[in-house]
Amino acid sequence: MGSQVNVRANINQYIETVRYKPFQWGRHDCLSFANDCSKIVTGKPFASDWLGEYDDAVSALRWYKRLLNKYGFSDIIEATDARLKSSELRFPTIGSLVGKSDKAHTVTEVAFGVCIGTRVAFLSEEGLVFLPISQNDIFWSFK
């Protein structure tokens, strides 16, 4: 959907518009954030069918488990691998989806963020946080 320079500029512009927008289940959560970034990178979402009628962690967990059963996946990593190409690179490219193990994330135990260079943008209750890339992170390309 354009050059890497355009992807970077478009991702950065989107990051600025949501920088202080707090995490909100079903409206602005990890998956909806990643889905919006996919639209910026490729022109199309990657997981709109996984967004649903949930507004808290309990209803999100029910929704998530229902989708795992429906599609026959054991977890969010397997489900994402079925939709996107995982990367074995040491560092993801700008605009890549990044999965970070997060046991505090009670629904999937994985937080989704988007690579913006040497850091990854993740949602928090206060808005975006920018964390360094870790050797344990998982990367996927939206392309």
Coordinates of C-alpha atoms in Angstrom, one line a residue:
M1 CA 0.0 0.0 0.0
G2 CA 2.9 2.3 -0.5
S3 CA 6.5 2.7 0.3
Q4 CA 8.0 2.0 3.7
V5 CA 8.5 5.8 4.1
N6 CA 4.7 6.3 3.6
V7 CA 3.9 3.5 6.0
R8 CA 6.1 5.1 8.6
A9 CA 4.6 8.5 8.1
N10 CA 1.0 7.1 8.2
I11 CA 1.6 5.0 11.2
N12 CA 3.3 7.9 13.1
Q13 CA 0.3 10.1 12.2
Y14 CA -2.1 7.5 13.5
I15 CA 0.0 7.0 16.7
E16 CA -0.3 10.8 17.4
T17 CA -4.0 10.8 17.0
V18 CA -4.5 7.9 19.6
R19 CA -1.5 8.6 21.8
Y20 CA -3.5 9.7 24.8
K21 CA -6.7 7.7 24.1
P22 CA -7.0 5.1 26.9
F23 CA -7.6 1.4 26.5
Q24 CA -11.3 0.6 26.4
W25 CA -12.6 -2.9 25.8
G26 CA -14.5 -3.3 22.6
R27 CA -13.7 0.3 21.4
H28 CA -10.0 0.9 21.7
D29 CA -8.3 -2.3 22.8
C30 CA -5.2 -4.2 21.6
L31 CA -7.0 -5.9 18.8
S32 CA -8.8 -2.9 17.4
F33 CA -5.6 -0.9 17.6
A34 CA -3.7 -3.6 15.6
N35 CA -6.6 -3.9 13.2
D36 CA -6.5 -0.1 12.5
C37 CA -2.8 -0.3 11.9
S38 CA -3.3 -3.1 9.5
K39 CA -5.6 -0.8 7.5
I40 CA -2.9 1.8 7.4
V41 CA -0.2 -0.6 6.2
T42 CA -2.2 -2.7 3.7
G43 CA -5.5 -0.9 3.1
K44 CA -7.5 -3.6 4.8
P45 CA -8.1 -4.9 8.4
F46 CA -6.7 -8.3 9.4
A47 CA -9.2 -9.3 12.1
S48 CA -12.4 -7.4 12.0
D49 CA -14.4 -10.6 12.6
W50 CA -12.6 -10.9 16.0
L51 CA -13.9 -7.6 17.1
G52 CA -17.2 -8.0 18.9
E53 CA -19.8 -7.2 21.4
Y54 CA -17.7 -7.0 24.6
D55 CA -17.1 -4.1 27.0
D56 CA -15.1 -5.5 29.8
A57 CA -12.5 -8.3 30.4
V58 CA -15.2 -10.9 31.3
S59 CA -17.3 -10.4 28.2
A60 CA -14.0 -10.2 26.1
L61 CA -12.9 -13.5 27.5
R62 CA -16.2 -15.1 26.6
W63 CA -16.0 -13.7 23.1
Y64 CA -12.4 -14.7 22.6
K65 CA -13.1 -18.3 23.8
R66 CA -16.1 -18.6 21.5
L67 CA -14.0 -17.5 18.5
L68 CA -11.2 -19.9 19.4
N69 CA -13.8 -22.7 19.4
K70 CA -15.4 -21.5 16.2
Y71 CA -12.2 -21.4 14.2
G72 CA -10.5 -24.3 16.0
F73 CA -7.5 -22.5 17.4
S74 CA -5.9 -23.1 20.8
D75 CA -4.7 -19.5 21.4
I76 CA -4.3 -16.0 19.9
I77 CA -0.8 -16.8 18.6
E78 CA -2.1 -19.8 16.6
A79 CA -5.1 -17.7 15.3
T80 CA -2.7 -14.8 14.3
D81 CA -0.3 -17.2 12.6
A82 CA -3.2 -18.4 10.4
R83 CA -3.9 -14.9 9.2
L84 CA -0.5 -13.2 9.0
K85 CA 3.0 -14.3 8.1
S86 CA 5.2 -14.5 11.2
S87 CA 8.7 -13.1 11.0
E88 CA 11.9 -14.8 12.2
L89 CA 13.8 -11.5 11.9
R90 CA 15.6 -10.2 15.0
F91 CA 13.8 -6.9 14.6
P92 CA 10.4 -6.2 13.1
T93 CA 9.9 -3.7 10.3
I94 CA 7.9 -0.5 11.0
G95 CA 4.2 -1.2 10.9
S96 CA 4.6 -4.9 11.9
L97 CA 2.3 -6.5 14.5
V98 CA 4.2 -7.4 17.7
G99 CA 2.9 -9.8 20.3
K100 CA 4.3 -9.5 23.8
S101 CA 3.7 -12.1 26.5
D102 CA 1.7 -10.5 29.2
K103 CA 0.2 -12.7 32.0
A104 CA -1.5 -9.6 33.4
H105 CA -3.6 -9.5 30.1
T106 CA -6.2 -11.9 31.5
V107 CA -8.0 -12.5 28.2
T108 CA -5.2 -13.7 25.8
E109 CA -2.0 -13.4 27.9
V110 CA -0.6 -11.6 24.9
A111 CA -0.6 -7.9 24.3
F112 CA -0.6 -6.7 20.7
G113 CA 1.3 -3.6 19.6
V114 CA 2.8 -2.1 16.5
C115 CA 6.4 -1.5 15.7
I116 CA 7.3 2.1 15.2
G117 CA 11.1 1.7 14.8
T118 CA 13.1 0.7 17.8
R119 CA 10.1 0.7 20.0
V120 CA 6.6 -0.9 20.0
A121 CA 3.4 1.1 20.7
F122 CA 1.1 -0.7 23.1
L123 CA -2.2 0.4 24.6
S124 CA -2.4 1.1 28.3
E125 CA -5.1 2.6 30.6
E126 CA -3.5 6.0 30.1
G127 CA -3.0 5.8 26.3
L128 CA -0.1 4.5 24.3
V129 CA 3.2 3.3 25.9
F130 CA 6.3 2.8 23.9
L131 CA 8.3 -0.3 24.9
P132 CA 11.6 -1.6 23.6
I133 CA 11.6 -4.7 21.4
S134 CA 12.3 -7.8 23.3
Q135 CA 13.9 -11.1 22.2
N136 CA 10.8 -12.9 23.4
D137 CA 8.4 -10.8 21.2
I138 CA 6.7 -12.3 18.3
F139 CA 6.5 -10.4 15.0
W140 CA 4.0 -10.7 12.1
S141 CA 3.8 -8.8 8.8
F142 CA 0.5 -7.2 7.8
K143 CA 1.7 -7.4 4.2

